Amino acid sequence: MTSASLARASALALAASAFALPALAQTAQLDEIVVTAERRESPLQRTPLSVSVAAQPLLSGAGVVDIKDLAIVTPGLLVASTSNQTYTTARIRGVGTVGDNPGLESSVGVVVDGVFRARNGVALGDLGEVVRTEVLRGPQSTLFGQNTSAGVINVVTAGPGFDFGATGEVTVGDHGTRGGSISVTGPLIEDRLAGRLYAAVRRRDGLYDVRTGNGPRTETDDQNEAYETVRGQLLWTPSATISNRLSADFTHRDERCCIGVQQSTGPTAGILALLSPDGGVMNPADPSARTGYANRDTNTRIKDGGVSLHTKIDTRLGLVELTTAGRQWRAVLSQDWDFTSADIAWRPDDGSWSNRFRTFSEEARLTGSRGAVDYTGGVFLLRETLLRKDAFLYGSAYEDYLGRVLTRSTANPVGLAGYVSTLTGLPVGQSFVAGQGALDTYEQTATTAALFGQTTWHATDKLGLTLGLRYSHIEKDLDARYTNTDGGKACAAALARGVVNATICLPWANPAFNNLSRSEGLTDAGWSGLARVEYQFTPAVLGYVS
């Protein structure tokens, strides 16, 4: 994690506000587009930020249902997954945090209806009835806080209405795509209480074929889609100056992802062919065949849910907004670790490889205007708990594969069977027993507290000066526990015989990590800020230096 101190580099931006819109949305009337990019409603053409806006007609027409699809309608946005759908990261203008460690915090923040999502992958779900999306480019730390050094994806969804309405949608496409959604809204108590309910189901067959060798995997396709989501909302307006929006949502996913497709065939292909009836890998490689090899499952089971309460109170000082939210997200995963159909190494889907986030956040914000001055200020609190379990288990061919790799040569490209036993002195098949390996647990807690404020002085009808400041205090604690279920016996036996071999003593097989615990803590605090001069050259052209 970088220091919370952040200084903006000076930049000059001069562009028509229309340039901040996707090309397909430029037919919309600019004076009708209102955004909340600066945590207050303002016309897009008077918002001094680089922001792309996509409204509901464009989103539905392009088939956008999650943040991955936003790249279709948002220039400069890339959202991609790595070894698993849960490891999804967003990049804006090529900048973003990429990696499979859930402890890595995003540099592109995702905010849905004012609630910050813990990671980009946690935010990968059906967005529901989206009114608009705003993709803010560049650092946004003053108003949005940490993890926004590259930008923010701000999603605004439809709330309950006092006029009855209902919508439905059915989708059918190639690769067995089918799905649908339904929404209904209307009054429950006239002028006081309204509700909204949204539900969706999505299905799609796998995009890749899978060769499974001797199994035990039985599924012959991968990267399918299968999830259900439901969201309910209540809007209570006890008076003309107070509104309360209560939201609750739940999503369940049960999918398979992600096998690997070869770009080339390596020198150990001959060994893999001995260990699997279908060759282990494609030889020669052909990425266009969209075929992968995996004898173990690649399941992704996700449960994601949360509750939030957003209260608005109109006062003489301005609009007071209180947002309280609690969310939980859990993913139970499995993986064919070697990406071949040979049974070398794997991660089971019994919960020993899983990630769980629990977050509780509270934000209080005041937004108002006095004469020529606009102001926004508030306080933000976040408590986040991450529980990660990781596993690396030996397959039935791990020992044989390792020995052959260590002894392969030009004269003998498939190496020698039983070589590991020679190094360890243990019987053949007993150095690395199938189903044994490493089981690790990491638990991290993070507490964030921040004070922020931003003020704009409109010196004239065209000239504005903005100053913003944020102070953040962050505390993190990490407890890690490492376990080798077999005690790392192969490595220990080899070392006892005076054999030093790094391949035998890889981290998941090293007795130094057996029953090892480690705790670490981090405290960080600092200031971030904004200074900006803006000038409205014409109703549609705004220039600013920040």
Coordinates of C-alpha atoms in Angstrom, one line a residue:
M1 CA 0.0 0.0 0.0
T2 CA 1.3 3.4 -0.9
S3 CA 1.3 6.3 1.5
A4 CA -1.9 8.2 1.8
S5 CA -0.1 11.3 0.8
L6 CA -0.8 12.2 -2.8
A7 CA 0.2 15.3 -4.7
R8 CA -1.6 15.8 -8.0
A9 CA 0.6 16.5 -11.0
S10 CA -0.2 19.7 -12.8
A11 CA -2.3 19.1 -15.9
L12 CA -4.0 21.2 -18.5
A13 CA -7.3 20.0 -20.0
L14 CA -9.2 21.9 -22.6
A15 CA -12.0 20.0 -24.3
A16 CA -15.6 20.2 -25.2
S17 CA -17.7 18.4 -22.7
A18 CA -19.0 16.2 -25.5
F19 CA -15.5 14.7 -25.7
A20 CA -16.1 13.1 -22.3
L21 CA -19.0 11.1 -23.7
P22 CA -18.8 7.8 -25.6
A23 CA -19.4 8.4 -29.3
L24 CA -22.7 6.5 -29.3
A25 CA -24.1 8.9 -26.6
Q26 CA -23.3 12.1 -28.3
T27 CA -26.9 12.4 -29.6
A28 CA -28.1 13.1 -26.1
Q29 CA -28.7 16.8 -25.1
L30 CA -25.7 17.9 -23.1
D31 CA -27.7 20.2 -20.9
E32 CA -29.8 17.3 -19.7
I33 CA -26.8 15.2 -18.5
V34 CA -26.3 15.5 -14.8
V35 CA -23.5 13.7 -13.0
T36 CA -22.3 13.2 -9.4
A37 CA -18.6 13.0 -10.2
E38 CA -17.8 15.6 -7.5
R39 CA -20.2 14.1 -5.0
R40 CA -22.9 16.6 -5.9
E41 CA -25.2 16.9 -8.9
S42 CA -23.9 19.1 -11.6
P43 CA -24.2 19.4 -15.4
L44 CA -21.6 17.4 -17.2
Q45 CA -20.5 20.4 -19.3
R46 CA -19.7 22.3 -16.1
T47 CA -17.8 19.5 -14.4
P48 CA -14.0 20.0 -14.5
L49 CA -13.1 16.4 -14.7
S50 CA -12.2 13.9 -17.4
V51 CA -15.3 11.7 -17.2
S52 CA -17.2 9.4 -19.5
V53 CA -20.9 9.0 -19.0
A54 CA -23.1 6.3 -20.3
A55 CA -26.9 6.6 -19.7
Q56 CA -29.4 3.8 -19.5
P57 CA -30.5 3.7 -23.2
L58 CA -26.9 3.3 -24.3
L59 CA -26.1 0.7 -21.6
S60 CA -29.1 -1.5 -22.4
G61 CA -28.6 -1.2 -26.1
A62 CA -25.0 -2.4 -25.8
G63 CA -26.0 -5.3 -23.5
V64 CA -24.0 -4.0 -20.4
V65 CA -24.8 -6.0 -17.3
D66 CA -21.6 -5.7 -15.3
I67 CA -18.4 -3.6 -15.0
K68 CA -16.6 -5.8 -17.6
D69 CA -19.2 -4.8 -20.2
L70 CA -18.6 -1.1 -19.4
A71 CA -15.4 -1.3 -21.6
I72 CA -17.8 -1.5 -24.6
V73 CA -19.1 2.0 -24.1
T74 CA -16.2 3.6 -22.2
P75 CA -13.0 4.7 -24.0
G76 CA -9.8 4.0 -22.1
L77 CA -11.4 1.5 -19.7
L78 CA -10.2 -2.1 -19.6
V79 CA -11.6 -4.7 -17.2
A80 CA -10.0 -8.2 -17.3
S81 CA -9.7 -11.3 -15.2
T82 CA -6.5 -13.4 -14.7
S83 CA -6.5 -16.9 -13.3
N84 CA -10.1 -16.6 -12.0
Q85 CA -13.2 -14.4 -12.3
T86 CA -12.8 -13.2 -8.8
Y87 CA -9.4 -11.8 -9.7
T88 CA -10.8 -9.1 -11.9
T89 CA -9.1 -5.7 -12.1
A90 CA -10.0 -2.5 -13.9
R91 CA -7.5 -0.2 -15.6
I92 CA -8.1 3.4 -16.8
R93 CA -5.8 4.8 -19.4
G94 CA -3.7 1.6 -18.9
V95 CA -3.2 2.3 -15.1
G96 CA -4.5 -0.2 -12.6
T97 CA -3.6 -2.9 -10.0
V98 CA -3.1 -6.3 -11.5
G99 CA -2.5 -9.5 -9.5
D100 CA -4.1 -12.6 -7.9
N101 CA -3.5 -11.5 -4.3
P102 CA -6.8 -10.3 -2.8
G103 CA -4.8 -8.2 -0.4
L104 CA -3.8 -6.0 -3.3
E105 CA -6.0 -2.9 -3.2
S106 CA -7.4 -1.5 -6.4
S107 CA -6.2 1.7 -7.9
V108 CA -9.5 2.1 -9.7
G109 CA -12.3 2.4 -7.2
V110 CA -15.8 1.0 -7.8
V111 CA -18.7 2.8 -6.1
V112 CA -22.3 1.6 -6.5
D113 CA -25.0 3.9 -5.2
G114 CA -22.5 5.6 -2.9
V115 CA -21.2 2.4 -1.4
F116 CA -17.5 1.6 -2.0
R117 CA -16.8 -2.0 -3.1
A118 CA -13.8 -3.8 -1.5
R119 CA -12.1 -4.9 -4.7
N120 CA -12.9 -4.8 -8.4
G121 CA -13.6 -8.5 -8.5
V122 CA -16.1 -8.1 -5.6
A123 CA -18.0 -5.6 -7.8
L124 CA -18.2 -8.1 -10.7
G125 CA -21.9 -8.8 -10.7
D126 CA -25.2 -7.8 -12.3
L127 CA -25.5 -4.1 -11.9
G128 CA -29.3 -4.2 -12.2
E129 CA -31.3 -1.2 -13.4
V130 CA -28.5 1.3 -14.1
V131 CA -29.5 4.9 -14.6
R132 CA -26.0 5.9 -15.6
T133 CA -22.3 5.1 -15.1
E134 CA -19.6 7.6 -14.7
V135 CA -16.0 6.7 -15.3
L136 CA -13.7 9.3 -13.8
R137 CA -10.1 9.4 -15.1
G138 CA -7.2 10.3 -12.9
P139 CA -6.7 10.6 -9.1
Q140 CA -9.9 11.1 -7.2
S141 CA -8.6 10.7 -3.6
T142 CA -10.0 14.0 -2.2
L143 CA -13.6 13.1 -2.4
F144 CA -13.5 9.3 -3.0
G145 CA -10.6 8.4 -0.8
Q146 CA -8.0 5.6 -1.0
N147 CA -7.7 3.2 -3.9
T148 CA -8.7 5.8 -6.5
S149 CA -5.3 6.9 -7.8
A150 CA -6.2 5.8 -11.3
G151 CA -9.8 6.8 -11.3
V152 CA -13.3 5.8 -10.2
I153 CA -16.2 3.8 -11.7
N154 CA -19.3 5.4 -10.2
V155 CA -22.6 3.5 -10.8
V156 CA -26.0 5.0 -10.2
T157 CA -29.0 2.6 -10.2
A158 CA -32.7 3.3 -10.2
G159 CA -34.5 3.8 -6.9
P160 CA -38.1 3.2 -5.9
G161 CA -40.8 5.4 -7.5
F162 CA -44.2 6.5 -6.4
D163 CA -45.6 5.8 -9.9
F164 CA -46.3 2.2 -10.7
G165 CA -44.0 0.6 -13.3
A166 CA -42.8 -2.7 -14.5
T167 CA -40.2 -3.9 -17.0
G168 CA -39.0 -7.2 -18.3
E169 CA -36.2 -8.4 -20.5
V170 CA -35.3 -11.7 -22.2
T171 CA -31.9 -12.5 -23.7
V172 CA -31.1 -15.2 -26.1
G173 CA -27.8 -15.6 -28.0
D174 CA -25.0 -17.8 -29.2
H175 CA -23.0 -20.2 -26.9
G176 CA -26.3 -21.1 -25.3
T177 CA -26.8 -17.6 -23.9
R178 CA -30.2 -17.2 -22.2
G179 CA -31.5 -15.1 -19.4
G180 CA -33.9 -12.6 -18.2
S181 CA -34.8 -9.9 -15.7
I182 CA -37.9 -8.4 -14.2
S183 CA -38.4 -5.2 -12.2
V184 CA -41.4 -3.7 -10.6
T185 CA -41.8 -0.4 -8.6
G186 CA -44.6 1.5 -7.1
P187 CA -46.2 3.1 -4.0
L188 CA -46.8 1.1 -0.8
I189 CA -48.1 4.0 1.2
E190 CA -49.2 7.0 -0.9
D191 CA -46.5 9.8 -0.9
R192 CA -44.7 8.1 2.0
L193 CA -43.4 4.6 1.1
A194 CA -42.4 3.2 -2.2
G195 CA -40.7 -0.1 -3.2
R196 CA -38.7 -1.6 -6.0
L197 CA -37.8 -5.2 -6.7
Y198 CA -35.4 -6.5 -9.3
A199 CA -34.4 -10.0 -10.2
A200 CA -32.3 -11.6 -12.9
V201 CA -31.1 -15.0 -14.1
R202 CA -28.3 -15.4 -16.6
R203 CA -26.9 -18.6 -18.2
R204 CA -24.3 -19.2 -20.9
D205 CA -22.4 -22.3 -22.0
G206 CA -18.7 -22.5 -21.7
L207 CA -16.5 -20.6 -24.3
Y208 CA -13.7 -23.2 -24.2
D209 CA -13.6 -26.9 -24.7
V210 CA -11.7 -28.9 -22.1
R211 CA -9.7 -32.2 -22.4
T212 CA -9.9 -33.9 -19.0
G213 CA -7.5 -36.8 -19.2
N214 CA -8.3 -39.4 -16.6
G215 CA -10.3 -36.9 -14.5
P216 CA -11.8 -36.8 -12.0
R217 CA -13.2 -33.7 -13.8
T218 CA -16.3 -34.5 -15.9
E219 CA -17.2 -31.0 -17.3
T220 CA -15.9 -30.6 -20.8
D221 CA -16.3 -26.8 -21.2
D222 CA -15.1 -23.8 -19.2
Q223 CA -15.8 -20.1 -18.7
N224 CA -19.6 -20.5 -18.6
E225 CA -22.0 -18.1 -16.9
A226 CA -24.6 -19.1 -14.3
Y227 CA -25.9 -16.7 -11.7
E228 CA -29.0 -15.4 -10.1
T229 CA -29.4 -12.0 -8.4
V230 CA -32.2 -10.2 -6.5
R231 CA -32.4 -6.7 -5.2
G232 CA -35.1 -5.0 -3.1
Q233 CA -35.4 -1.4 -2.1
L234 CA -37.7 0.8 0.0
L235 CA -38.0 4.6 -0.1
W236 CA -39.5 6.3 2.9
T237 CA -40.2 10.0 2.8
P238 CA -41.6 11.1 6.2
S239 CA -41.5 14.7 5.2
A240 CA -40.6 17.0 2.3
T241 CA -37.0 17.4 3.6
I242 CA -36.1 13.8 4.5
S243 CA -35.8 10.7 2.5
N244 CA -34.5 7.2 3.4
R245 CA -33.5 4.6 0.8
L246 CA -33.0 1.1 2.2
S247 CA -31.5 -1.4 -0.2
A248 CA -30.7 -5.1 0.1
D249 CA -29.2 -7.4 -2.5
F250 CA -28.0 -11.0 -3.0
T251 CA -26.2 -12.7 -5.8
H252 CA -25.3 -16.4 -6.3
R253 CA -22.8 -17.6 -8.9
D254 CA -21.9 -21.2 -9.7
E255 CA -19.5 -21.2 -12.7
R256 CA -16.3 -22.7 -14.1
C257 CA -13.3 -20.5 -14.8
C258 CA -10.5 -20.4 -15.9
I259 CA -8.5 -22.9 -17.9
G260 CA -5.5 -21.8 -19.9
V261 CA -5.1 -21.9 -23.7
Q262 CA -1.6 -22.5 -25.0
Q263 CA 0.3 -20.0 -27.0
S264 CA 3.2 -22.4 -27.5
T265 CA 4.2 -25.9 -26.5
G266 CA 7.1 -26.3 -24.1
P267 CA 10.0 -28.8 -23.9
T268 CA 8.2 -30.9 -21.3
A269 CA 5.3 -31.9 -23.6
G270 CA 6.8 -35.4 -24.0
I271 CA 6.7 -36.0 -20.3
L272 CA 3.1 -34.8 -20.0
A273 CA 2.2 -37.2 -22.9
L274 CA 3.4 -40.1 -20.7
L275 CA 1.3 -38.9 -17.8
S276 CA -2.1 -38.3 -19.5
P277 CA -4.0 -40.4 -22.0
D278 CA -4.8 -37.3 -24.2
G279 CA -1.3 -35.9 -24.3
G280 CA -1.6 -33.5 -21.3
V281 CA -1.3 -30.4 -23.5
M282 CA -2.0 -29.5 -27.1
N283 CA 0.9 -30.4 -29.3
P284 CA 1.4 -28.4 -31.4
A285 CA -0.3 -25.5 -29.7
D286 CA -3.2 -23.9 -31.5
P287 CA -4.8 -21.0 -29.5
S288 CA -7.5 -20.6 -32.2
A289 CA -8.9 -24.0 -31.3
R290 CA -10.1 -22.6 -27.9
T291 CA -9.3 -25.8 -26.2
G292 CA -7.7 -26.2 -22.8
Y293 CA -6.5 -29.2 -20.7
A294 CA -7.5 -29.8 -17.1
N295 CA -8.2 -33.0 -15.2
R296 CA -9.3 -31.1 -12.1
D297 CA -12.3 -28.8 -11.6
T298 CA -12.2 -25.0 -12.0
N299 CA -15.3 -24.2 -10.0
T300 CA -16.2 -20.6 -8.9
R301 CA -18.9 -20.4 -6.3
I302 CA -19.7 -16.9 -5.1
K303 CA -22.2 -15.5 -2.6
D304 CA -22.4 -11.8 -2.5
G305 CA -24.9 -9.7 -0.5
G306 CA -25.3 -6.5 1.4
V307 CA -27.6 -3.9 3.0
S308 CA -27.3 -0.1 2.8
L309 CA -29.3 2.8 4.1
H310 CA -28.9 6.2 2.4
T311 CA -30.6 9.2 4.2
K312 CA -30.9 12.6 2.7
I313 CA -31.9 15.7 4.9
D314 CA -32.3 19.1 3.5
T315 CA -31.1 21.8 5.9
R316 CA -30.4 25.5 5.8
L317 CA -26.7 24.7 5.5
G318 CA -27.2 22.3 2.6
L319 CA -27.9 18.7 1.9
V320 CA -26.8 16.2 4.6
E321 CA -26.3 12.7 3.3
L322 CA -25.7 9.7 5.6
T323 CA -24.7 6.3 4.0
T324 CA -24.4 3.2 6.1
A325 CA -23.6 -0.1 4.5
G326 CA -22.6 -3.6 5.4
R327 CA -21.5 -6.2 2.8
Q328 CA -20.2 -9.8 2.7
W329 CA -18.7 -11.6 -0.2
R330 CA -17.4 -15.1 -0.3
A331 CA -15.8 -17.1 -3.1
V332 CA -15.1 -20.8 -2.9
L333 CA -12.8 -21.8 -5.8
S334 CA -11.0 -24.8 -7.3
Q335 CA -8.2 -25.0 -9.9
D336 CA -6.2 -27.3 -12.0
W337 CA -2.9 -25.7 -10.9
D338 CA -0.7 -27.1 -13.7
F339 CA -3.2 -26.3 -16.5
T340 CA -2.7 -29.7 -18.1
S341 CA -4.7 -32.9 -18.1
A342 CA -1.9 -34.7 -16.2
D343 CA -2.7 -35.0 -12.4
I344 CA 0.2 -32.9 -11.1
A345 CA -1.2 -30.3 -8.7
W346 CA -4.5 -28.9 -7.8
R347 CA -6.6 -26.8 -5.5
P348 CA -9.9 -28.5 -4.2
D349 CA -13.3 -26.8 -4.0
D350 CA -13.9 -27.8 -0.4
G351 CA -13.3 -24.3 0.9
S352 CA -9.6 -24.7 1.4
W353 CA -9.1 -22.2 -1.4
S354 CA -11.4 -19.3 -0.8
N355 CA -11.7 -15.6 -0.2
R356 CA -14.1 -13.8 2.1
F357 CA -14.6 -10.0 2.5
R358 CA -16.7 -8.4 5.2
T359 CA -17.0 -4.6 5.1
F360 CA -18.9 -2.0 7.1
S361 CA -18.8 1.6 6.0
E362 CA -20.2 4.9 7.2
E363 CA -20.1 8.2 5.5
A364 CA -21.6 11.6 6.5
R365 CA -21.4 14.4 4.0
L366 CA -22.7 17.9 3.8
T367 CA -23.1 19.6 0.3
G368 CA -24.2 23.1 -0.1
S369 CA -23.7 26.6 -1.6
R370 CA -23.5 30.1 -0.2
G371 CA -23.4 32.9 -2.7
A372 CA -20.5 32.3 -5.0
V373 CA -19.1 29.4 -2.9
D374 CA -19.9 25.7 -3.3
Y375 CA -18.7 23.3 -0.6
T376 CA -18.6 19.6 0.2
G377 CA -17.2 18.0 3.4
G378 CA -17.6 15.0 5.5
V379 CA -16.2 12.0 7.4
F380 CA -15.7 8.4 6.2
L381 CA -15.2 5.3 8.2
L382 CA -14.5 1.8 6.9
R383 CA -13.9 -1.6 8.6
E384 CA -12.8 -4.4 6.3
T385 CA -12.0 -8.0 7.2
L386 CA -10.4 -10.3 4.6
L387 CA -10.1 -14.1 5.2
R388 CA -8.1 -15.9 2.6
K389 CA -7.5 -19.7 2.5
D390 CA -5.0 -21.2 0.0
A391 CA -4.2 -24.7 -0.8
F392 CA -1.6 -26.5 -3.0
L393 CA -2.2 -30.3 -3.2
Y394 CA 0.0 -32.9 -4.9
G395 CA -1.6 -34.9 -7.7
S396 CA -0.9 -38.6 -8.3
A397 CA 1.7 -37.6 -11.0
Y398 CA 3.5 -34.9 -9.1
E399 CA 6.4 -37.0 -7.9
D400 CA 6.8 -38.8 -11.3
Y401 CA 6.7 -35.4 -13.2
L402 CA 9.2 -33.8 -10.8
G403 CA 11.7 -36.6 -11.2
R404 CA 11.5 -36.7 -15.0
V405 CA 11.9 -32.9 -15.2
L406 CA 15.0 -33.0 -13.1
T407 CA 16.6 -35.8 -15.2
R408 CA 15.5 -34.9 -18.7
S409 CA 18.2 -34.3 -21.3
T410 CA 18.6 -34.1 -25.1
A411 CA 19.4 -37.8 -25.1
N412 CA 16.5 -38.6 -22.8
P413 CA 13.8 -35.9 -23.2
V414 CA 11.3 -37.7 -20.9
G415 CA 13.7 -38.2 -18.0
L416 CA 13.9 -41.0 -15.5
A417 CA 11.0 -42.5 -13.5
G418 CA 11.6 -42.8 -9.8
Y419 CA 14.4 -40.3 -9.5
V420 CA 12.8 -38.4 -6.6
S421 CA 12.9 -41.6 -4.5
T422 CA 16.7 -41.7 -5.2
L423 CA 17.1 -38.2 -3.7
T424 CA 14.9 -38.7 -0.7
G425 CA 15.4 -42.3 0.2
L426 CA 11.7 -42.8 0.6
P427 CA 9.8 -45.5 -1.3
V428 CA 8.6 -44.6 -4.8
G429 CA 5.3 -42.7 -4.5
Q430 CA 5.8 -41.8 -0.9
S431 CA 7.8 -38.6 -1.2
F432 CA 4.8 -36.6 -2.4
V433 CA 1.6 -38.4 -1.7
A434 CA -1.5 -37.4 -3.7
G435 CA -3.8 -35.2 -1.7
Q436 CA -1.1 -33.9 0.6
G437 CA 0.4 -30.4 0.4
A438 CA 0.1 -26.9 1.8
L439 CA -2.9 -25.3 3.5
D440 CA -2.4 -21.7 4.4
T441 CA -4.7 -19.1 6.1
Y442 CA -4.4 -15.3 6.0
E443 CA -6.7 -13.0 8.0
Q444 CA -6.3 -9.2 7.5
T445 CA -8.3 -6.5 9.1
A446 CA -8.2 -2.9 8.0
T447 CA -9.7 0.2 9.6
T448 CA -9.8 3.5 7.7
A449 CA -11.0 6.9 9.0
A450 CA -10.9 10.1 6.9
L451 CA -12.0 13.7 7.0
F452 CA -12.4 15.6 3.7
G453 CA -13.6 18.8 2.3
Q454 CA -13.6 20.7 -1.1
T455 CA -14.6 24.2 -1.8
T456 CA -15.1 26.0 -5.2
W457 CA -15.2 29.8 -5.4
H458 CA -16.9 31.1 -8.5
A459 CA -14.9 34.3 -8.9
T460 CA -17.0 35.2 -12.0
D461 CA -19.7 33.5 -14.0
K462 CA -16.9 31.8 -16.0
L463 CA -13.9 31.6 -13.6
G464 CA -13.7 29.1 -10.7
L465 CA -11.1 28.3 -8.1
T466 CA -11.2 25.0 -6.2
L467 CA -9.3 23.7 -3.1
G468 CA -9.7 20.3 -1.6
L469 CA -8.1 18.4 1.2
R470 CA -8.4 15.0 2.8
Y471 CA -6.8 13.4 5.8
S472 CA -6.7 9.6 6.0
H473 CA -5.7 7.3 8.8
I474 CA -5.3 3.6 8.0
E475 CA -4.5 0.7 10.3
K476 CA -3.9 -2.9 9.1
D477 CA -3.2 -6.1 10.9
L478 CA -2.3 -9.4 9.2
D479 CA -2.2 -12.9 10.8
A480 CA -0.8 -15.7 8.6
R481 CA -0.6 -19.4 9.3
Y482 CA 1.2 -21.9 7.2
T483 CA 0.8 -25.7 7.3
N484 CA 2.3 -28.6 5.3
T485 CA -0.1 -31.5 5.8
D486 CA 2.8 -34.0 5.3
G487 CA 5.3 -32.0 7.3
G488 CA 7.4 -31.4 4.2
K489 CA 8.8 -34.9 4.6
A490 CA 10.4 -35.2 1.1
C491 CA 12.4 -32.0 1.6
A492 CA 13.4 -33.0 5.1
A493 CA 14.4 -36.5 4.0
A494 CA 16.6 -35.1 1.1
L495 CA 18.3 -32.6 3.4
A496 CA 19.0 -35.3 6.0
R497 CA 20.8 -37.2 3.2
G498 CA 22.9 -34.2 2.4
V499 CA 21.0 -33.6 -0.9
V500 CA 20.3 -29.9 -1.5
N501 CA 17.7 -29.5 -4.3
A502 CA 15.5 -26.4 -4.6
T503 CA 13.0 -28.3 -6.7
I504 CA 12.4 -30.8 -4.0
C505 CA 12.1 -28.0 -1.4
L506 CA 9.7 -25.6 -3.1
P507 CA 7.8 -23.5 -0.6
W508 CA 4.7 -25.7 -0.4
A509 CA 7.0 -28.7 0.3
N510 CA 9.5 -27.0 2.7
P511 CA 9.3 -28.1 6.4
A512 CA 10.3 -24.5 7.3
F513 CA 6.7 -23.5 6.6
N514 CA 5.2 -26.3 8.7
N515 CA 2.9 -24.8 11.4
L516 CA 4.5 -21.4 11.0
S517 CA 2.6 -18.3 12.2
R518 CA 3.4 -14.7 11.4
S519 CA 1.7 -11.4 12.4
E520 CA 2.3 -8.0 10.9
G521 CA 0.8 -4.5 11.4
L522 CA 0.8 -1.3 9.5
T523 CA -0.2 2.2 10.3
D524 CA -0.3 4.9 7.7
A525 CA -1.6 8.5 7.7
G526 CA -1.3 11.5 5.5
W527 CA -2.9 14.2 3.4
S528 CA -4.1 14.4 -0.1
G529 CA -5.5 17.4 -1.9
L530 CA -6.6 19.3 -4.9
A531 CA -6.0 22.7 -6.3
R532 CA -7.7 23.7 -9.6
V533 CA -8.5 26.6 -11.8
E534 CA -11.4 26.3 -14.2
Y535 CA -12.8 28.5 -17.0
Q536 CA -16.0 28.1 -18.9
F537 CA -15.1 29.4 -22.4
T538 CA -18.5 28.6 -23.9
P539 CA -21.6 26.8 -22.6
A540 CA -20.1 23.6 -24.1
V541 CA -16.3 24.2 -23.6
L542 CA -14.7 24.0 -20.2
G543 CA -11.0 24.3 -19.5
Y544 CA -9.2 23.6 -16.3
V545 CA -5.7 23.3 -14.7
S546 CA -5.3 21.0 -11.7

